[in-house]
Coordinates of C-alpha atoms and ligand atoms in Angstrom, one line a residue:
X1 CA 0.0 0.0 0.0
X2 CA 1.3 3.5 -1.0
X3 CA 0.7 6.5 1.2
X4 CA 1.5 10.1 0.2
X5 CA 2.4 12.6 2.9
X6 CA 2.1 16.3 2.2
X7 CA 3.7 18.3 5.0
X8 CA 6.0 21.3 4.9
X9 CA 7.5 20.9 8.3
X10 CA 10.5 18.5 7.7
X11 CA 10.7 17.0 11.1
X12 CA 7.0 16.3 11.3
X13 CA 7.1 14.8 7.7
X14 CA 10.0 12.6 8.6
X15 CA 8.4 11.4 11.8
X16 CA 5.2 10.5 9.9
X17 CA 7.1 8.7 7.2
X18 CA 9.1 6.7 9.7
X19 CA 6.0 5.6 11.6
X20 CA 4.3 4.5 8.4
X21 CA 7.3 2.7 6.9
X22 CA 7.7 0.8 10.1
X23 CA 4.3 -0.7 9.4
X24 CA 5.3 -1.7 6.0
X25 CA 3.7 1.1 3.9
X26 CA 5.5 2.5 0.9
X27 CA 5.7 6.3 1.6
X28 CA 5.9 9.2 -0.8
X29 CA 6.7 12.6 0.7
X30 CA 5.9 16.1 -0.6
X31 CA 6.6 19.4 1.0
X32 CA 3.8 21.3 -0.5
X33 CA 0.4 20.8 -2.2
X34 CA 1.7 21.3 -5.8
X35 CA 4.4 18.7 -5.4
X36 CA 1.9 16.4 -3.8
X37 CA -0.5 16.7 -6.8
X38 CA 2.3 15.8 -9.1
X39 CA 3.2 12.7 -7.1
X40 CA -0.4 11.6 -7.0
X41 CA -0.5 11.8 -10.8
X42 CA 2.7 9.9 -11.2
X43 CA 2.5 7.2 -8.4
X44 CA -1.2 6.7 -7.8
X45 CA -1.1 6.3 -4.0
X46 CA -3.8 4.5 -2.0
X47 CA -4.2 7.3 0.6
X48 CA -3.2 10.9 1.1
X49 CA -2.2 12.4 4.4
X50 CA -2.1 16.2 4.1
X51 CA -1.2 19.2 6.3
X52 CA -3.5 22.3 6.0
X53 CA -1.0 25.2 6.0
X54 CA 1.6 24.7 3.2
X55 CA 3.3 27.0 0.7
X56 CA 2.4 27.0 -3.0
X57 CA -0.8 25.0 -2.7
X58 CA -2.3 24.5 0.7
X59 CA -4.1 21.5 2.1
X60 CA -7.6 22.8 1.2
X61 CA -6.4 23.5 -2.4
X62 CA -5.0 19.9 -2.6
X63 CA -8.2 18.3 -1.4
X64 CA -10.3 20.4 -3.8
X65 CA -8.1 19.6 -6.7
X66 CA -8.1 15.8 -5.9
X67 CA -11.8 15.7 -5.5
X68 CA -12.4 17.5 -8.8
X69 CA -10.6 14.9 -10.8
X70 CA -12.5 11.7 -11.7
X71 CA -9.3 9.7 -11.1
X72 CA -9.0 10.7 -7.5
X73 CA -12.5 11.6 -6.6
X74 CA -12.7 8.7 -4.1
X75 CA -9.0 8.6 -3.0
X76 CA -9.0 8.4 0.8
X77 CA -7.7 11.8 2.3
X78 CA -6.8 12.4 6.0
X79 CA -6.1 16.0 7.0
X80 CA -3.6 17.0 9.7
X81 CA -4.6 20.1 11.7
X82 CA -3.3 22.0 14.6
X83 CA -5.3 21.3 17.8
X84 CA -6.9 24.7 18.0
X85 CA -8.2 24.8 14.4
X86 CA -11.6 23.4 14.5
X87 CA -12.8 25.6 11.6
X88 CA -10.0 24.1 9.5
X89 CA -11.3 20.7 10.1
X90 CA -14.9 21.7 9.1
X91 CA -13.6 23.4 5.9
X92 CA -11.5 20.3 5.0
X93 CA -14.4 17.9 5.6
X94 CA -16.7 20.0 3.6
X95 CA -14.2 19.9 0.7
X96 CA -14.2 16.2 0.8
X97 CA -11.5 15.0 3.2
X98 CA -12.4 11.7 4.8
X99 CA -11.0 12.1 8.3
X100 CA -8.7 14.4 10.3
X101 CA -6.0 14.0 12.9
X102 CA -4.6 16.7 15.2
X103 CA -1.0 17.4 15.3
X104 CA 1.3 16.1 16.7
X105 CA -0.5 12.7 16.4
X106 CA 0.3 9.5 18.3
X107 CA 1.4 6.5 16.4
X108 CA -1.7 4.4 17.3
X109 CA -4.0 7.2 16.4
X110 CA -2.3 7.6 13.0
X111 CA -2.3 3.9 12.2
X112 CA -5.9 3.4 13.2
X113 CA -7.1 6.2 11.0
X114 CA -5.0 5.1 8.1
X115 CA -6.1 1.4 8.4
X116 CA -9.8 2.4 8.8
X117 CA -9.7 4.6 5.6
X118 CA -7.9 2.0 3.5
X119 CA -10.3 -0.7 4.6
X120 CA -13.3 1.5 3.8
X121 CA -11.8 2.4 0.4
X122 CA -11.2 -1.3 -0.4
X123 CA -14.9 -2.1 0.3
X124 CA -16.0 0.8 -1.8
X125 CA -13.8 -0.3 -4.7
X126 CA -15.2 -3.8 -4.5
X127 CA -18.7 -2.6 -4.6
X128 CA -17.9 -0.3 -7.5
X129 CA -16.3 -3.2 -9.4
X130 CA -19.3 -5.4 -8.8
X131 CA -21.6 -2.8 -10.0
X132 CA -19.6 -2.2 -13.1
X133 CA -19.7 -5.9 -13.8
X134 CA -23.4 -6.0 -13.4
X135 CA -23.9 -3.1 -15.7
X136 CA -21.6 -4.8 -18.3
X137 CA -23.5 -8.0 -17.9
X138 CA -26.7 -6.2 -18.3
X139 CA -25.2 -4.7 -21.5
X140 CA -24.1 -8.2 -22.6
X141 CA -20.6 -7.2 -23.1
X142 CA -17.9 -9.9 -22.7
X143 CA -15.9 -8.6 -19.8
X144 CA -12.7 -10.1 -20.9
X145 CA -12.5 -8.9 -24.5
X146 CA -15.0 -6.0 -24.2
X147 CA -16.7 -7.4 -27.4
X148 CA -20.4 -8.1 -27.5
X149 CA -21.2 -11.5 -26.0
X150 CA -23.2 -14.1 -27.8
X151 CA -26.7 -12.7 -27.0
X152 CA -25.8 -9.2 -28.0
X153 CA -24.0 -10.3 -31.1
X154 CA -27.1 -12.2 -32.2
X155 CA -29.2 -9.1 -31.7
X156 CA -26.8 -7.2 -33.8
X157 CA -27.0 -9.9 -36.5
X158 CA -30.8 -9.7 -36.3
X159 CA -30.7 -5.9 -36.8
X160 CA -28.3 -6.4 -39.8
X161 CA -30.7 -9.0 -41.3
X162 CA -33.6 -6.6 -41.0
X163 CA -31.7 -3.7 -42.5
X164 CA -29.3 -5.0 -45.2
X165 CA -29.6 -6.8 -48.4
X166 CA -26.9 -9.4 -47.6
X167 CA -25.3 -10.4 -44.4
X168 CA -22.2 -12.6 -44.3
X169 CA -21.1 -14.3 -41.1
X170 CA -17.6 -15.6 -40.3
X171 CA -17.1 -17.9 -37.3
X172 CA -13.6 -17.9 -36.0
X173 CA -12.0 -20.6 -33.9
X174 CA -8.4 -20.2 -32.5
X175 CA -6.5 -23.4 -33.3
X176 CA -5.0 -25.1 -30.4
X177 CA -5.9 -22.3 -27.9
X178 CA -6.5 -24.8 -25.1
X179 CA -2.8 -25.7 -25.2
X180 CA -2.0 -22.1 -24.2
X181 CA -4.2 -22.4 -21.2
X182 CA -2.9 -25.8 -20.3
X183 CA 0.8 -25.0 -20.7
X184 CA 1.0 -21.4 -19.6
X185 CA -2.0 -20.9 -17.4
X186 CA -5.4 -19.2 -17.9
X187 CA -3.9 -15.9 -17.1
X188 CA -1.9 -15.9 -20.3
X189 CA -4.8 -17.4 -22.2
X190 CA -6.9 -14.5 -21.1
X191 CA -4.4 -11.9 -22.2
X192 CA -4.3 -13.6 -25.6
X193 CA -8.1 -13.6 -25.9
X194 CA -8.2 -9.9 -25.0
X195 CA -5.6 -9.2 -27.7
X196 CA -7.6 -11.2 -30.2
X197 CA -10.7 -9.1 -29.3
X198 CA -8.7 -5.9 -29.8
X199 CA -7.4 -7.0 -33.2
X200 CA -10.9 -8.1 -34.3
X201 CA -12.3 -4.8 -33.3
X202 CA -9.7 -3.2 -35.4
X203 CA -10.5 -5.4 -38.4
X204 CA -14.2 -4.5 -38.0
X205 CA -13.6 -0.7 -37.9
X206 CA -10.9 -0.4 -40.5
X207 CA -11.5 -3.4 -42.8
X208 CA -11.5 -2.7 -46.6
X209 CA -15.3 -3.0 -46.8
X210 CA -16.5 -1.9 -43.3
X211 CA -20.1 -0.7 -43.0
X212 CA -22.1 0.6 -40.0
X213 CA -23.8 -2.8 -39.4
X214 CA -20.5 -4.7 -39.4
X215 CA -19.9 -6.2 -36.0
X216 CA -17.6 -8.5 -34.1
X217 CA -18.4 -10.6 -31.0
X218 CA -17.2 -13.4 -28.8
X219 CA -19.4 -16.5 -29.1
X220 CA -17.8 -18.1 -26.1
X221 CA -14.5 -19.8 -25.2
X222 CA -12.1 -19.4 -28.1
X223 CA -14.8 -18.8 -30.6
X224 CA -15.4 -15.4 -32.1
X225 CA -17.5 -14.1 -34.9
X226 CA -17.7 -11.3 -37.5
X227 CA -20.7 -10.1 -39.3
X228 CA -20.1 -8.3 -42.6
X229 CA -23.0 -6.6 -44.4
X230 CA -23.6 -5.8 -48.1
X231 CA -20.3 -7.2 -49.4
X232 CA -20.0 -6.7 -53.2
X233 CA -19.5 -10.4 -53.9
X234 CA -18.4 -13.8 -52.5
X235 CA -14.7 -13.0 -53.1
X236 CA -15.0 -10.0 -50.7
X237 CA -16.0 -12.4 -48.0
X238 CA -13.1 -14.6 -48.7
X239 CA -10.7 -11.7 -48.7
X240 CA -12.3 -10.4 -45.4
X241 CA -11.7 -13.9 -43.9
X242 CA -8.2 -13.8 -45.1
X243 CA -7.6 -10.4 -43.6
X244 CA -8.9 -11.5 -40.3
X245 CA -6.8 -14.7 -40.3
X246 CA -3.8 -12.6 -41.1
X247 CA -4.5 -10.1 -38.3
X248 CA -4.9 -12.9 -35.8
X249 CA -1.8 -14.8 -36.9
X250 CA 0.6 -12.0 -36.0
X251 CA 2.7 -13.0 -33.0
X252 CA 1.2 -12.4 -29.6
X253 CA 3.6 -10.9 -27.0
X254 CA 2.2 -11.7 -23.6
X255 CA 3.9 -12.0 -20.3
X256 CA 7.2 -12.4 -21.8
X257 CA 6.1 -15.1 -24.2
X258 CA 5.9 -14.8 -28.0
X259 CA 3.0 -16.9 -29.1
X260 CA 1.8 -17.9 -32.5
X261 CA -1.7 -18.8 -33.2
X262 CA -3.7 -19.6 -36.3
X263 CA -7.4 -19.2 -36.8
X264 CA -9.8 -21.5 -38.6
X265 CA -12.8 -19.8 -40.2
X266 CA -16.2 -21.0 -41.3
X267 CA -18.4 -18.7 -43.4
X268 CA -22.0 -18.5 -44.3
X269 CA -24.2 -15.9 -46.0
X270 CA -27.8 -14.6 -45.9
X271 CA -29.9 -14.9 -48.0
X272 CA -28.2 -17.6 -50.1
X273 CA -27.7 -20.3 -47.5
X274 CA -29.6 -19.1 -44.5
X275 CA -32.8 -17.1 -43.9
X276 CA -32.4 -16.5 -40.2
X277 CA -29.9 -15.6 -37.6
X278 CA -30.1 -19.1 -36.2
X279 CA -29.5 -20.8 -39.5
X280 CA -26.7 -18.4 -40.3
X281 CA -24.9 -19.2 -37.0
X282 CA -25.5 -22.9 -37.3
X283 CA -24.1 -23.0 -40.9
X284 CA -21.1 -20.9 -40.1
X285 CA -20.3 -22.9 -37.1
X286 CA -20.6 -26.2 -38.9
X287 CA -18.4 -24.8 -41.6
X288 CA -15.8 -24.0 -39.0
X289 CA -16.2 -27.5 -37.6
X290 CA -15.4 -28.9 -41.1
X291 CA -12.5 -26.5 -41.5
X292 CA -10.8 -27.6 -38.4
X293 CA -9.9 -31.2 -39.4
X294 CA -8.3 -29.8 -42.6
X295 CA -5.6 -28.4 -40.4
X296 CA -5.0 -25.1 -38.7
X297 CA -5.7 -21.9 -40.4
X298 CA -8.3 -23.2 -42.8
X299 CA -11.3 -21.4 -44.3
X300 CA -14.4 -23.3 -45.2
X301 CA -17.6 -21.9 -46.8
X302 CA -20.9 -23.5 -46.0
X303 CA -22.3 -25.4 -49.0
X304 CA -25.0 -27.9 -49.8
X305 CA -22.8 -31.0 -49.6
X306 CA -21.6 -29.9 -46.2
X307 CA -25.2 -29.4 -45.2
X308 CA -25.9 -33.0 -46.2
X309 CA -22.9 -34.2 -44.3
X310 CA -23.8 -32.3 -41.2
X311 CA -27.3 -33.4 -41.3
X312 CA -26.3 -37.0 -41.7
X313 CA -23.8 -36.9 -38.8
X314 CA -26.4 -35.2 -36.7
X315 CA -28.9 -38.0 -37.5
X316 CA -26.3 -40.7 -36.8
X317 CA -25.5 -38.9 -33.5
X318 CA -29.2 -39.0 -32.5
X319 CA -29.9 -42.5 -33.7
X320 CA -26.8 -44.0 -32.0
X321 CA -28.2 -43.6 -28.5
X322 CA -31.4 -45.4 -29.6
X323 CA -29.4 -48.1 -31.4
X324 CA -27.5 -48.9 -28.2
X325 CA -30.8 -48.9 -26.2
X326 CA -32.9 -51.0 -28.5
X327 CA -30.1 -53.5 -29.4
X328 CA -29.5 -52.4 -33.1
X329 CA -25.8 -52.8 -32.6
X330 CA -24.2 -56.2 -33.3
X331 CA -20.8 -57.6 -33.2
X332 CA -19.3 -59.5 -36.1
X333 CA -16.1 -61.6 -35.7
X334 CA -13.2 -61.8 -38.0
X335 CA -10.8 -64.7 -37.6
X336 CA -7.1 -64.2 -37.2
X337 CA -5.0 -67.1 -38.6
X338 CA -1.6 -68.4 -37.9
X339 CA 0.2 -68.4 -41.2
X340 CA 2.4 -71.4 -40.6
X341 CA -0.4 -73.8 -39.8
X342 CA -3.7 -72.3 -40.9
X343 CA -4.9 -72.6 -37.3
X344 CA -7.3 -70.1 -35.7
X345 CA -5.6 -67.7 -33.3
X346 CA -8.7 -65.8 -32.4
X347 CA -11.2 -63.2 -33.5
X348 CA -11.5 -59.5 -33.7
X349 CA -14.9 -58.2 -32.7
X350 CA -16.1 -55.6 -35.0
X351 CA -19.2 -53.4 -34.6
X352 CA -22.0 -53.6 -37.1
X353 CA -25.1 -51.3 -37.2
X354 CA -28.2 -52.0 -39.1
X355 CA -30.6 -49.2 -39.0
X356 CA -34.3 -49.8 -39.8
X357 CA -34.5 -47.1 -42.4
X358 CA -30.9 -46.1 -43.2
X359 CA -29.7 -49.6 -43.7
X360 CA -26.1 -50.7 -42.8
X361 CA -24.0 -47.9 -41.5
X362 CA -20.3 -48.4 -41.6
X363 CA -18.2 -48.2 -38.5
X364 CA -15.9 -45.9 -40.5
X365 CA -18.8 -43.5 -40.5
X366 CA -20.4 -43.9 -37.0
X367 CA -17.3 -44.6 -34.8
X368 CA -16.0 -41.0 -35.4
X369 CA -19.4 -39.6 -34.5
X370 CA -19.6 -41.8 -31.4
X371 CA -16.1 -40.7 -30.4
X372 CA -16.9 -37.1 -30.8
X373 CA -20.1 -37.3 -28.8
X374 CA -18.5 -39.5 -26.2
X375 CA -21.1 -42.3 -26.5
X376 CA -18.3 -44.5 -27.6
X377 CA -17.6 -45.0 -23.9
X378 CA -20.9 -46.8 -23.3
X379 CA -20.7 -48.5 -26.7
X380 CA -17.1 -49.8 -25.9
X381 CA -18.4 -51.2 -22.6
X382 CA -21.2 -53.0 -24.4
X383 CA -18.7 -54.4 -26.9
X384 CA -16.4 -55.7 -24.3
X385 CA -19.2 -57.4 -22.4
X386 CA -20.7 -58.9 -25.5
X387 CA -17.5 -60.2 -27.0
X388 CA -16.4 -61.7 -23.7
X389 CA -19.7 -63.3 -23.2
X390 CA -19.5 -64.8 -26.7
X391 CA -16.0 -66.1 -26.1
X392 CA -17.0 -67.6 -22.7
X393 CA -19.8 -69.5 -24.6
X394 CA -17.4 -70.9 -27.2
X395 CA -15.1 -71.9 -24.3
X396 CA -18.0 -73.6 -22.5
X397 CA -18.7 -75.5 -25.7
X398 CA -15.3 -77.0 -25.6
X399 CA -13.3 -74.6 -27.9
X400 CA -9.8 -74.0 -26.7
X401 CA -6.8 -71.8 -27.4
X402 CA -8.3 -68.7 -28.9
X403 CA -8.6 -65.0 -28.1
X404 CA -11.2 -62.4 -28.7
X405 CA -10.0 -58.9 -29.5
X406 CA -12.0 -55.7 -28.9
X407 CA -11.1 -52.3 -30.1
X408 CA -10.7 -49.6 -27.4
X409 CA -11.2 -46.0 -28.2
X410 CA -8.9 -43.3 -26.8
X411 CA -12.0 -41.9 -25.1
X412 CA -12.0 -45.0 -22.9
X413 CA -8.7 -44.0 -21.4
X414 CA -9.7 -40.5 -20.5
X415 CA -11.7 -40.0 -17.2
X416 CA -12.7 -43.7 -17.4
X417 CA -11.6 -46.7 -15.3
X418 CA -10.6 -49.1 -18.1
X419 CA -8.9 -51.6 -15.8
X420 CA -12.0 -51.7 -13.6
X421 CA -14.1 -52.4 -16.7
X422 CA -11.9 -55.2 -17.8
X423 CA -12.0 -56.7 -14.3
X424 CA -15.8 -56.5 -14.2
X425 CA -16.2 -58.0 -17.6
X426 CA -13.8 -60.9 -16.8
X427 CA -15.6 -61.5 -13.4
X428 CA -19.1 -61.5 -14.9
X429 CA -18.3 -63.8 -17.9
X430 CA -15.7 -66.1 -16.3
X431 CA -13.5 -65.6 -19.3
X432 CA -9.8 -66.3 -18.5
X433 CA -7.9 -63.0 -18.9
X434 CA -5.4 -64.2 -21.5
X435 CA -8.3 -64.9 -23.8
X436 CA -9.2 -61.2 -24.0
X437 CA -7.2 -58.8 -26.1
X438 CA -7.5 -55.0 -26.1
X439 CA -6.6 -53.2 -29.3
X440 CA -5.5 -49.7 -28.7
X441 CA -4.4 -47.1 -31.3
X442 CA -1.4 -45.0 -31.8
X443 CA -3.4 -41.8 -31.1
X444 CA -3.0 -42.7 -27.4
X445 CA 0.5 -41.4 -27.7
X446 CA -1.0 -38.0 -28.1
X447 CA -2.6 -38.1 -24.6
X448 CA -0.9 -37.8 -21.3
X449 CA 1.8 -40.5 -21.6
X450 CA 2.1 -41.1 -18.0
X451 CA -1.6 -41.8 -17.4
X452 CA -2.0 -44.0 -20.5
X453 CA 1.0 -46.0 -19.5
X454 CA -0.3 -46.5 -16.0
X455 CA -3.7 -47.7 -17.4
X456 CA -2.0 -50.1 -19.9
X457 CA 0.1 -51.5 -17.1
X458 CA -2.9 -52.0 -14.9
X459 CA -4.7 -53.9 -17.7
X460 CA -1.7 -55.9 -18.4
X461 CA -1.4 -56.8 -14.7
X462 CA -4.9 -58.3 -15.0
X463 CA -3.5 -60.8 -17.5
X464 CA -5.2 -59.5 -20.7
X465 CA -3.3 -59.2 -24.1
X466 CA -2.5 -55.8 -25.5
X467 CA -2.3 -55.1 -29.2
X468 CA -1.4 -51.8 -31.0
X469 CA -3.9 -51.5 -33.9
X470 CA -3.3 -49.9 -37.2
X471 CA 0.3 -49.5 -36.5
X472 CA 2.2 -47.1 -38.8
X473 CA -0.7 -44.8 -39.7
X474 CA -0.5 -42.4 -36.9
X475 CA 1.8 -40.9 -34.4
X476 CA 4.3 -43.8 -34.4
X477 CA 7.1 -43.2 -32.0
X478 CA 9.7 -45.8 -31.1
X479 CA 9.8 -44.2 -27.6
X480 CA 6.4 -45.3 -26.6
X481 CA 6.6 -48.7 -28.3
X482 CA 9.5 -49.5 -26.0
X483 CA 7.5 -48.4 -22.9
X484 CA 4.0 -49.7 -23.6
X485 CA 3.5 -53.3 -22.4
X486 CA 2.3 -54.6 -25.8
X487 CA 2.1 -58.2 -26.9
X488 CA 1.2 -57.6 -30.5
X489 CA 1.5 -55.1 -33.3
X490 CA -1.1 -55.0 -36.0
X491 CA 0.3 -53.7 -39.4
X492 CA -2.4 -51.5 -40.9
X493 CA -4.0 -52.6 -44.1
X494 CA -2.9 -49.6 -46.0
X495 CA 0.7 -51.1 -46.1
X496 CA -0.5 -54.5 -46.7
X497 CA -2.6 -53.5 -49.6
X498 CA 0.3 -52.8 -51.9
X499 CA 2.8 -55.4 -51.0
X500 CA 4.8 -56.9 -52.6
X501 CA 4.7 -54.4 -55.5
X502 CA 5.1 -51.0 -53.7
X503 CA 8.7 -50.8 -52.7
X504 CA 7.9 -48.2 -50.0
X505 CA 5.2 -50.3 -48.3
X506 CA 7.4 -53.4 -48.6
X507 CA 10.2 -51.5 -46.7
X508 CA 7.8 -50.3 -44.1
X509 CA 6.3 -53.7 -43.6
X510 CA 9.7 -55.3 -43.3
X511 CA 10.8 -52.7 -40.8
X512 CA 7.7 -53.1 -38.7
X513 CA 8.0 -56.9 -38.5
X514 CA 11.7 -56.7 -37.6
X515 CA 11.1 -54.0 -35.0
X516 CA 8.2 -55.8 -33.4
X517 CA 10.3 -58.9 -33.1
X518 CA 13.1 -57.1 -31.5
X519 CA 10.7 -55.8 -28.9
X520 CA 9.4 -59.3 -28.4
X521 CA 6.1 -58.7 -29.9
X522 CA 4.2 -60.7 -32.4
X523 CA 2.8 -59.3 -35.6
X524 CA -0.6 -59.5 -37.1
X525 CA -1.1 -58.2 -40.7
X526 CA -4.5 -56.8 -41.4
X527 CA -6.4 -56.7 -44.6
X528 CA -4.8 -59.6 -46.3
X529 CA -6.7 -60.4 -49.4
X530 CA -4.4 -62.4 -51.7
X531 CA -2.1 -65.3 -51.6
X532 CA 0.7 -63.1 -52.9
X533 CA 0.4 -60.8 -49.9
X534 CA 0.3 -63.8 -47.6
X535 CA 3.4 -65.4 -49.1
X536 CA 5.3 -62.2 -48.8
X537 CA 4.2 -61.7 -45.2
X538 CA 5.3 -65.3 -44.4
X539 CA 8.7 -64.5 -46.0
X540 CA 9.1 -61.6 -43.6
X541 CA 8.4 -63.7 -40.6
X542 CA 5.0 -62.2 -39.8
X543 CA 3.1 -64.8 -37.7
X544 CA -0.5 -64.0 -38.0
X545 CA -2.9 -62.5 -40.5
X546 CA -6.5 -61.3 -40.7
X547 CA -8.3 -60.6 -43.9
X548 CA -10.8 -61.4 -46.6
X549 CA -8.5 -64.1 -47.9
X550 CA -9.6 -66.3 -44.9
X551 CA -12.9 -64.7 -43.9
X552 CA -14.7 -61.4 -43.7
X553 CA -16.1 -60.3 -40.3
X554 CA -19.2 -62.6 -39.8
X555 CA -21.9 -63.1 -37.2
X556 CA -20.9 -65.3 -34.2
X557 CA -22.8 -68.3 -35.4
X558 CA -20.9 -68.3 -38.7
X559 CA -17.6 -67.4 -37.1
X560 CA -17.7 -70.6 -35.1
X561 CA -16.8 -72.5 -38.3
X562 CA -13.3 -71.0 -38.1
X563 CA -12.5 -73.2 -35.1
X564 CA -11.9 -76.0 -37.5
X565 CA -9.0 -74.0 -38.8
X566 CA -8.1 -73.1 -42.4
X567 CA -6.3 -75.2 -44.9
X568 CA -2.6 -74.3 -44.7
X569 CA -1.8 -72.0 -47.6
X570 CA 1.2 -73.5 -49.4
X571 CA 3.9 -71.8 -51.4
X572 CA 3.1 -73.7 -54.5
X573 CA -0.2 -71.9 -55.1
X574 CA 0.0 -69.3 -57.8
X575 CA -0.7 -65.7 -56.6
X576 CA -4.2 -64.5 -57.2
X577 CA -4.9 -61.1 -58.7
Ligands
C2E1 P1 -9.8 -51.9 -37.4 O1 -9.9 -52.2 -35.9 O2 -8.5 -51.7 -38.0 O3 -10.6 -53.1 -38.1 C1 -10.1 -53.7 -39.2 C2 -11.0 -53.3 -40.3 O4 -10.5 -53.8 -41.6 C3 -12.5 -53.7 -40.2 O5 -13.2 -52.7 -40.8 C4 -12.5 -54.9 -41.1 O6 -13.7 -55.2 -41.6 C5 -11.5 -54.5 -42.2 N1 -11.0 -55.6 -42.9 C6 -10.6 -56.8 -42.4 N2 -10.0 -57.6 -43.4 C7 -10.0 -56.9 -44.5 C8 -9.5 -57.1 -45.9 O7 -9.1 -58.2 -46.2 N3 -9.7 -56.1 -46.8 C9 -10.3 -54.9 -46.4 N4 -10.5 -54.0 -47.4 N5 -10.8 -54.6 -45.2 C10 -10.6 -55.6 -44.2 P2 -14.6 -52.3 -40.1 O8 -15.3 -53.4 -39.5 O9 -15.3 -51.4 -41.2 O10 -14.1 -51.3 -39.0 C11 -13.5 -50.1 -39.2 C12 -12.9 -49.6 -38.0 O11 -13.9 -49.2 -37.1 C13 -12.0 -50.6 -37.2 O12 -10.7 -50.6 -37.8 C14 -11.9 -49.9 -35.8 O13 -11.0 -48.9 -35.8 C15 -13.3 -49.3 -35.8 N6 -14.2 -50.2 -34.9 C16 -14.9 -51.3 -35.3 N7 -15.5 -51.8 -34.2 C17 -15.1 -51.0 -33.2 C18 -15.4 -51.0 -31.8 O14 -16.1 -52.0 -31.2 N8 -14.9 -50.0 -31.0 C19 -14.1 -49.1 -31.5 N9 -13.6 -48.2 -30.7 N10 -13.8 -49.0 -32.8 C20 -14.3 -50.0 -33.6
MG2 MG1 -9.0 -53.2 -34.7
MG3 MG1 -6.7 -52.1 -37.6

């Protein structure tokens, strides 16, 4: 806390200064009112202690000047008067001083008065801030960026729609913003958002086509929006989007960090694609959503094809919940075969969905929707229960030496207790642990390595098998391969498809098999469709395969036929096409 003393008598001034500094206050000292005024302007003290009689500008003049300025109108002021001067006190209080002390004052008296004033001022400031906040909220201004919040921005859009021939909307998403919050803290994140707001405001006011109804707003989190009216043509919208993206991609200098951010943008326009504020926002937001997967800093314009895709994924999203409830989801089983003998190794359980009106929906289409909405967690539990129950049935019927593999989504690792699920499933079905295999994907490596490692080890400790699925397609890193307790690597079918003709894929497959073996893991090649592929994989030392050459994924009753094994494929057979 900073206190300014204005007192022309040096010994008194020094005495006051000494008493206050002893209490830990920072003290500024002035020998007359004019000097005091200058110090107030430069150092913004929290309280002023002033004598009445001083040269240049006296105490009354100082109080009057401070009270007249809006910056110091509420600054606490205590006057120091001589014992006899009761009129002085009255004049000072009338001018706006908060309290007075008679000279020479005792230490306790001084401190009590100072503390009381500071406390009172703190309470007043808090009340004022609260009121300001309430006013702002009432005005629907985003307090962080000072841009209109979502409600106000929607009102502005509505006004634009009512007054202008065309209204274009750009939804802006900051790419990877959450990383800033996570790594540098929300304080730094807030500063970046504030700067984004400032730059957007500037774009809106000084853009090449800016019009009175143009507006910018913060839709929430790291999402912003710009409304541009009566643009001459579609290319003007694209160039406005490019201008905004450029402005927001300039480096951010905050708290000693230099940060680089890109922005993804989705655009939509009234009246071509939308006839209401609601539709305009929905379209631009879904265009943004589609721009994001194409990489950072992408611009997407809402179109009819996108509309169809959005509508379909919305439908799938809604229907998935029902499918899980009414039992429309099924598991098919695809045999995995030991190359050397043609024996069955096990099955991979794969989801199938037959919808009453939409027909078969491919997992390639509904799994990503399920992952995005999070329902994959419940689906994954159902899959594990169902597959384990099926395997336990086969076991009860006398089948031996096989495994059933289930695919585990990354979502099942985050905020879920996967080991507990595995334990429950094993307990309920009575399936021996080594007969269950969990297929995880490389995208796990993108999540907190420490926690995924711990979860994998906990699962491993339960005795289940672990396989890395689609190996080579994602974020392969030798570092995690070494640390993850994996039993098996599954080579993705994209590599298998073109062997032995594509030299690159041959080299990759070769390397994966060698590496897996050196880590003590076995290898399953996925998507084997021809004898030629099989022979080549055999020559590389790959142990197991899975693919249409042996069987497509089939319902459980048909899959049981695979227990008889497959005729060993011999080298003499001519490669099929
Ligand atoms: P995946 O786990 O890599 O499964 C292998 C995919 O390859 C399956 O596609 C399978 O039908 C297909 N396939 C097998 N052999 C051949 C072949 O010889 N040729 C060709 N062209 N394809 C073959 P599917 O069933 O469409 O599943 C696609 C993906 O969906 C799976 O890839 C997996 O990532 C995901 N998925 C399926 N079921 C589940 C599940 O229960 N949970 C989770 N999280 N994901 C699942
Ligand atoms: Mg799989
Ligand atoms: Mg796979």
